[in-house]
Short mmCIF file of C-alpha atoms in Angstrom, two decimals:
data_model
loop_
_atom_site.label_atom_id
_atom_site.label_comp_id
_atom_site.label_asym_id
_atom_site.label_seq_id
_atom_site.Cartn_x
_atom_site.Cartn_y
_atom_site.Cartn_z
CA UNK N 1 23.86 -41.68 -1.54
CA UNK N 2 22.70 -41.58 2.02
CA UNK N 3 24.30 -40.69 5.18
CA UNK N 4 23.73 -44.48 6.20
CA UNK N 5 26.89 -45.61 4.37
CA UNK N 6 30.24 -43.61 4.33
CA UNK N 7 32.76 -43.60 1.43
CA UNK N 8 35.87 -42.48 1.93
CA UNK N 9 38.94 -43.07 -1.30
CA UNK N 10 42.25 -42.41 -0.33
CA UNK N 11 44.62 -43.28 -3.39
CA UNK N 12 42.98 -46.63 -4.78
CA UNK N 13 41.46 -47.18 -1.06
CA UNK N 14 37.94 -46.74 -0.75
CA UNK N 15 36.57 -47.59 2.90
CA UNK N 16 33.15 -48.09 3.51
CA UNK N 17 31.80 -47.42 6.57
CA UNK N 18 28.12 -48.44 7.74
CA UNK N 19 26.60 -45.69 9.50
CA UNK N 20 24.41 -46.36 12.08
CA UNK N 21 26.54 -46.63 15.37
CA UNK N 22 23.12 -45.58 17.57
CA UNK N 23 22.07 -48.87 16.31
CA UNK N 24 24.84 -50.84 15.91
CA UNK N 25 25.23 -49.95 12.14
CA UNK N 26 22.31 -52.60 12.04
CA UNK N 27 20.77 -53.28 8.65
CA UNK N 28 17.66 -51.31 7.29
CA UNK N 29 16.31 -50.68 3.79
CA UNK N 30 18.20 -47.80 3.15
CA UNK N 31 21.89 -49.24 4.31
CA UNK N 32 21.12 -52.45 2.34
CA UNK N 33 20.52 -50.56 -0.95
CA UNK N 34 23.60 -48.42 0.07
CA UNK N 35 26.22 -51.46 0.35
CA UNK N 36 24.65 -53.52 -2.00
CA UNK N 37 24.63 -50.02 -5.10
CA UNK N 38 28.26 -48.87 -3.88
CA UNK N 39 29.69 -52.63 -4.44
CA UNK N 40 27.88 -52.87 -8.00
CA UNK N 41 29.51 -49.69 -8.50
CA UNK N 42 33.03 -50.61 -7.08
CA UNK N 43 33.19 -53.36 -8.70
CA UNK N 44 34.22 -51.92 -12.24
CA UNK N 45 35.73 -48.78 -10.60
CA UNK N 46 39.58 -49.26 -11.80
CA UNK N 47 40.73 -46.43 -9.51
CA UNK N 48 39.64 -48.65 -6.69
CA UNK N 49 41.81 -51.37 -5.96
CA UNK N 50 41.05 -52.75 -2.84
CA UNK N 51 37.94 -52.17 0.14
CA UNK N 52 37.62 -51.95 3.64
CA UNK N 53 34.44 -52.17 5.31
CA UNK N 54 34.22 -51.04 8.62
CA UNK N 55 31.69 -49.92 10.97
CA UNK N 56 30.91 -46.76 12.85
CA UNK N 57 31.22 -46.26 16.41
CA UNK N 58 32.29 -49.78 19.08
CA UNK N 59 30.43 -52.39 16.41
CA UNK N 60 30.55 -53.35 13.55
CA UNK N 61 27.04 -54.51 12.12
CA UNK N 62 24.56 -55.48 14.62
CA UNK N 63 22.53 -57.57 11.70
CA UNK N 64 19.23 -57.10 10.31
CA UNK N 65 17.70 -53.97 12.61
CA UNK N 66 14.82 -56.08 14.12
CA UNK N 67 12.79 -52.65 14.57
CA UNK N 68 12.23 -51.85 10.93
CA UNK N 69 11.87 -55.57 10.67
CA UNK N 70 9.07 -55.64 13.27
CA UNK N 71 7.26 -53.06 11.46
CA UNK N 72 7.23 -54.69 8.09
CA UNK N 73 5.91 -58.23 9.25
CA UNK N 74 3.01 -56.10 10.36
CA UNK N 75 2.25 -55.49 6.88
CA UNK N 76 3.61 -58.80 4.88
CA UNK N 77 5.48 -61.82 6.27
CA UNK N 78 6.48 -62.30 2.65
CA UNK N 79 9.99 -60.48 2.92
CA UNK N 80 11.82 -60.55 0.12
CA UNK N 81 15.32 -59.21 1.37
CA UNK N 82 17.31 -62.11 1.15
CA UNK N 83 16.79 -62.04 -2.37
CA UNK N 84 16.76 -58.19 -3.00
CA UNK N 85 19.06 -57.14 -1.06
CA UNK N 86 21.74 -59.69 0.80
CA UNK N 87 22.20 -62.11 -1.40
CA UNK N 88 23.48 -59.51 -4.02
CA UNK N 89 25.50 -58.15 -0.98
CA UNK N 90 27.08 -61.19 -0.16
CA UNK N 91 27.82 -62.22 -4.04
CA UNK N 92 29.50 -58.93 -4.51
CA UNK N 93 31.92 -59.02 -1.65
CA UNK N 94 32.68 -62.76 -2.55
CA UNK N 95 33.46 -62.33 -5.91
CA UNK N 96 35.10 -58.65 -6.08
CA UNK N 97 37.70 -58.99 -8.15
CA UNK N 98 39.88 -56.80 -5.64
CA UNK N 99 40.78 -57.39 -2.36
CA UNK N 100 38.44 -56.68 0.57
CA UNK N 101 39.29 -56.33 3.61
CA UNK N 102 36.58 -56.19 6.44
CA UNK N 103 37.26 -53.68 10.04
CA UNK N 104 35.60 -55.65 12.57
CA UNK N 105 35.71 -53.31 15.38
CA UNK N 106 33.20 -54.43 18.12
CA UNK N 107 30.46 -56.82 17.63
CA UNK N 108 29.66 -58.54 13.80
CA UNK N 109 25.92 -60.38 14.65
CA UNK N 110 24.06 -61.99 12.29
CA UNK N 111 24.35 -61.01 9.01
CA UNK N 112 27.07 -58.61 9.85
CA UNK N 113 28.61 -61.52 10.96
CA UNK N 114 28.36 -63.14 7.79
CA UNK N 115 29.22 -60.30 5.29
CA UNK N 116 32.50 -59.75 7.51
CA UNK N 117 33.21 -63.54 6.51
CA UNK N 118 33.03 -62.95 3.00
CA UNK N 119 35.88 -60.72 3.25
CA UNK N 120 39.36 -61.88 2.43
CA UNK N 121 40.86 -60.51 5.58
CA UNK N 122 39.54 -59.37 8.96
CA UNK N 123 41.10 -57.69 11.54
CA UNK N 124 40.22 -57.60 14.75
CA UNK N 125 40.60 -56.12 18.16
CA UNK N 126 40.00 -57.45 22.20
CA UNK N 127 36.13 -56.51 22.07
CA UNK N 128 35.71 -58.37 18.79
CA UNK N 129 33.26 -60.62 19.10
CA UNK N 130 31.19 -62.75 16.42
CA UNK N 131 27.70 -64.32 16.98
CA UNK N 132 25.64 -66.47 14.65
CA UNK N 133 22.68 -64.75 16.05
CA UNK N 134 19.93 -66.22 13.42
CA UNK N 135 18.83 -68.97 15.60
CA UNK N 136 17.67 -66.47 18.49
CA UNK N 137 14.92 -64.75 16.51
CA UNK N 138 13.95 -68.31 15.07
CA UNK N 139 15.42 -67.71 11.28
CA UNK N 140 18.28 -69.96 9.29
CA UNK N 141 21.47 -68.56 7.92
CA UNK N 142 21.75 -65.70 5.53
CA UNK N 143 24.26 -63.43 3.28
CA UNK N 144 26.25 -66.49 2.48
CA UNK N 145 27.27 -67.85 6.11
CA UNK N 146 26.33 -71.48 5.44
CA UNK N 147 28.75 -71.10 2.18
CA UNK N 148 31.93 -68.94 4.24
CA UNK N 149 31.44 -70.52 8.21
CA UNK N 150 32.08 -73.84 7.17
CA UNK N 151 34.97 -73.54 4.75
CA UNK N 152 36.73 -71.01 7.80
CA UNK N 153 36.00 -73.03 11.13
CA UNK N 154 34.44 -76.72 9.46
CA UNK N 155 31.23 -78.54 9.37
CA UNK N 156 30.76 -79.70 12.97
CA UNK N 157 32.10 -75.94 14.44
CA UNK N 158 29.68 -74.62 12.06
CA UNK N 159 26.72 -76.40 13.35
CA UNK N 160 27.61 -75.70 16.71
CA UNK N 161 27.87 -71.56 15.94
CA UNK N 162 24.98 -71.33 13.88
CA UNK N 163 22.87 -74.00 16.64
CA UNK N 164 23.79 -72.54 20.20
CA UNK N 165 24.57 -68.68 18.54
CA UNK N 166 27.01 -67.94 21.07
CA UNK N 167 29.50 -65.45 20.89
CA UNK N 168 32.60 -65.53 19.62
CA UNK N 169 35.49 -63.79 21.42
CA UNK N 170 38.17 -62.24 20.26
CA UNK N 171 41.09 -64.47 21.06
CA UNK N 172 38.74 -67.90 19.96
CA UNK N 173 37.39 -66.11 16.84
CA UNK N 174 41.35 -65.43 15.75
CA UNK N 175 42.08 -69.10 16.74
CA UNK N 176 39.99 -70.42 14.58
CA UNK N 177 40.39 -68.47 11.55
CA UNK N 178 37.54 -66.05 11.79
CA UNK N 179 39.50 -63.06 12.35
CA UNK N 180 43.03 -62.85 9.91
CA UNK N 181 44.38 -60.87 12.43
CA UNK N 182 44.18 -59.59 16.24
CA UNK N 183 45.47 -56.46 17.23
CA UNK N 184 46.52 -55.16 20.41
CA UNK N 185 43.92 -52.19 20.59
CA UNK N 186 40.42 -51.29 19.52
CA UNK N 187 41.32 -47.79 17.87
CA UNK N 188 43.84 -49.67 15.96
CA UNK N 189 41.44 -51.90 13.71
CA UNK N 190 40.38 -49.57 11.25
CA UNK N 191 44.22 -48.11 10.45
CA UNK N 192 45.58 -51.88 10.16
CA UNK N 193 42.47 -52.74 7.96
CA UNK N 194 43.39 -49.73 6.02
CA UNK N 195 46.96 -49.99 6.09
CA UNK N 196 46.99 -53.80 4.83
CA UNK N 197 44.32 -52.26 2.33
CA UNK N 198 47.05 -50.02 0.82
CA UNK N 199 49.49 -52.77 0.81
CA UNK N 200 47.31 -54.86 -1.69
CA UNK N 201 46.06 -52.15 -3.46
CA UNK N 202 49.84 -51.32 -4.66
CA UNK N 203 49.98 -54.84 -5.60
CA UNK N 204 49.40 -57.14 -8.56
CA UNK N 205 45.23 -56.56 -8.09
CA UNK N 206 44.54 -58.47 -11.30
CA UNK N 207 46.26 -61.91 -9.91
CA UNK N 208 44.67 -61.15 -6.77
CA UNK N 209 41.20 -61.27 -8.68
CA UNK N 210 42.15 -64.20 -10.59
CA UNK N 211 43.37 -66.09 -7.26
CA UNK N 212 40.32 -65.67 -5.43
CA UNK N 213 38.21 -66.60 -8.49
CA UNK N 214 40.46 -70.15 -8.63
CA UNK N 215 40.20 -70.88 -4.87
CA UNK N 216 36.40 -70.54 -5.37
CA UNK N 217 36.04 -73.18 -7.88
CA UNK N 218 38.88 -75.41 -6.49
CA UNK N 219 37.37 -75.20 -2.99
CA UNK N 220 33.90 -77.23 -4.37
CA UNK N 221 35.07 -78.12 -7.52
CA UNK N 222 37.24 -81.49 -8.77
CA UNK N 223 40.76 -81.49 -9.38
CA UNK N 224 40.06 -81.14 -12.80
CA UNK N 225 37.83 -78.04 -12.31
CA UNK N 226 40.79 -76.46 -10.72
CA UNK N 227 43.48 -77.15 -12.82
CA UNK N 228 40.71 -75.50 -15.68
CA UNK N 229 40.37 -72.83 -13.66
CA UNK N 230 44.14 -72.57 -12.93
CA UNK N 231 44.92 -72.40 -17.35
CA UNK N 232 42.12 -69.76 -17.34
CA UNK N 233 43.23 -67.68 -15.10
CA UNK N 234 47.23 -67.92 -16.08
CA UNK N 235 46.36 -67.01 -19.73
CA UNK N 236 44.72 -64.21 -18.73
CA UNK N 237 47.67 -62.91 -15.28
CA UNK N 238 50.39 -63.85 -18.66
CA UNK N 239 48.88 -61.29 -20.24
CA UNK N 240 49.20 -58.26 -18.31
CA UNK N 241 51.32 -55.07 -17.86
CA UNK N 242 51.85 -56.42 -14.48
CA UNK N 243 53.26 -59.39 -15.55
CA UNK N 244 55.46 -58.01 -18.24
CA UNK N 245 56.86 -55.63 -15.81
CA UNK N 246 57.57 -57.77 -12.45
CA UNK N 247 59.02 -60.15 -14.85
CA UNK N 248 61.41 -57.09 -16.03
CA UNK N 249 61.76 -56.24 -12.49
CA UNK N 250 62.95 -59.25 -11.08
CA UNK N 251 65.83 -60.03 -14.22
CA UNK N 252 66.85 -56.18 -13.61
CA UNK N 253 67.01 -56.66 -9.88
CA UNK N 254 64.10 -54.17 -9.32
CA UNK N 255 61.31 -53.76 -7.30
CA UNK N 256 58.11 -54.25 -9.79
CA UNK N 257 55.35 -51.51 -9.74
CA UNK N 258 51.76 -53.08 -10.34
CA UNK N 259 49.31 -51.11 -12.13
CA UNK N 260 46.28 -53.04 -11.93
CA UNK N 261 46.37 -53.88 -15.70
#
């Protein structure tokens, strides 16, 4: 593992932090392979039970880094990284069958942007910002954002985001549901990220996988599809040693502990 990505567990916590604040913790080859090998790998970690992703420094990802970018159209304008590297990103983070919460201290541009709205929470602080910023450097949406912008902010906000790439501020991007929550102070994103972290990770984490796996298929699916979905997904919660034991909890007039199981 590089120095480009950070990983920090505390109890069933792991935080990952993107490394590159001279740059804006923007992308390059190394930090994509980072992100996208740590998810594959936290993604069947049971000690882990919930993720922040944060950013170091005053932003959170500045996007691709158009530097290392520069230099490889000099060589080949076929770029594969889309493929390779943030579309496996972006999958991962959307269907991690633990909670993930995203940091977004700062500016999230381009794909930054659109990993951070992939996550199931963000939190926010008064120099949050957002920007669509695909449009400047003449390219379409990536890592997911034509999938996650609409279904946060709608179709016709979504156009206008990903068309003008203007910035989001804090106070607008909380407003209209791109940040989950706005805190007071900068230096306080990263402990409320990791504090609401904690707070699911204590919790029932296989209903929380088996929630976010439903809303995905009854978001673009039929009512049919859903209620499928919904059976699935029961059968498997009903099963549990988390359901056995709020079940227990609640008859005895007890506060249920969830192990993840």
């Amino acid at each position: 593992m590089t120095d480009v990505l950070l990983v920090d567990r505390t109890d069933a916590v792991v935080t990952l932090t993107l490394n590159r604040p001279e740059a804006m913790n923007s992308f390059t080859v190394d930090l994509k392979e980072a992100l996208r090998d740590t998810l594959t790998q936290l993604e069947t970690d049971r000690s882990c039970r919930a993720i922040v992703l944060a950013g170091a420094g005053n932003a959170f990802c500045g996007g691709q880094d158009l530097r290392e970018h520069a230099a490889l159209l000099e060589k080949s304008t076929d770029l594969d990284t889309v493929r390779v590297h943030y579309n496996p990103i972006a999958q991962r983070l959307a269907s991690m069958p633990k909670p993930v919460v995203a940091a977004v201290r700062g500016m999230a541009a381009g794909a930054g942007a659109s990993l951070a709205l992939l996550a199931d929470f963000r939190i926010g602080g008064p120099k949050t910002s957002f920007l669509m910023a695909f449009a400047n450097v003449a390219l379409a949406g990536d890592s997911g954002i034509s999938w996650s912008l609409p279904r946060i902010v709608g179709h016709a906000r979504a156009v206008e985001l990903l068309l003008l790439a203007e910035p989001v501020k804090a106070q607008r991007a909380y407003e209209i549901g791109m940040l989950s929550r706005l805190v007071e102070d900068d230096e306080q994103v990263l402990p409320a990220a990791q504090e609401l972290a904690a707070r699911l990770a204590a919790g029932p984490t296989v209903a929380y996988g088996a929630i976010k796996r439903e809303l995905s298929i009854g978001d673009a699916g039929t009512l049919s599809d859903a209620l499928a979905a919904e059976a699935q997904a029961q059968s498997i919660c009903g099963a549990t040693a988390d359901h056995r034991n709020a079940v227990a909890a609640f008859v005895n007039k007890q506060k249920p502990v969830y192990e993840g199981r």
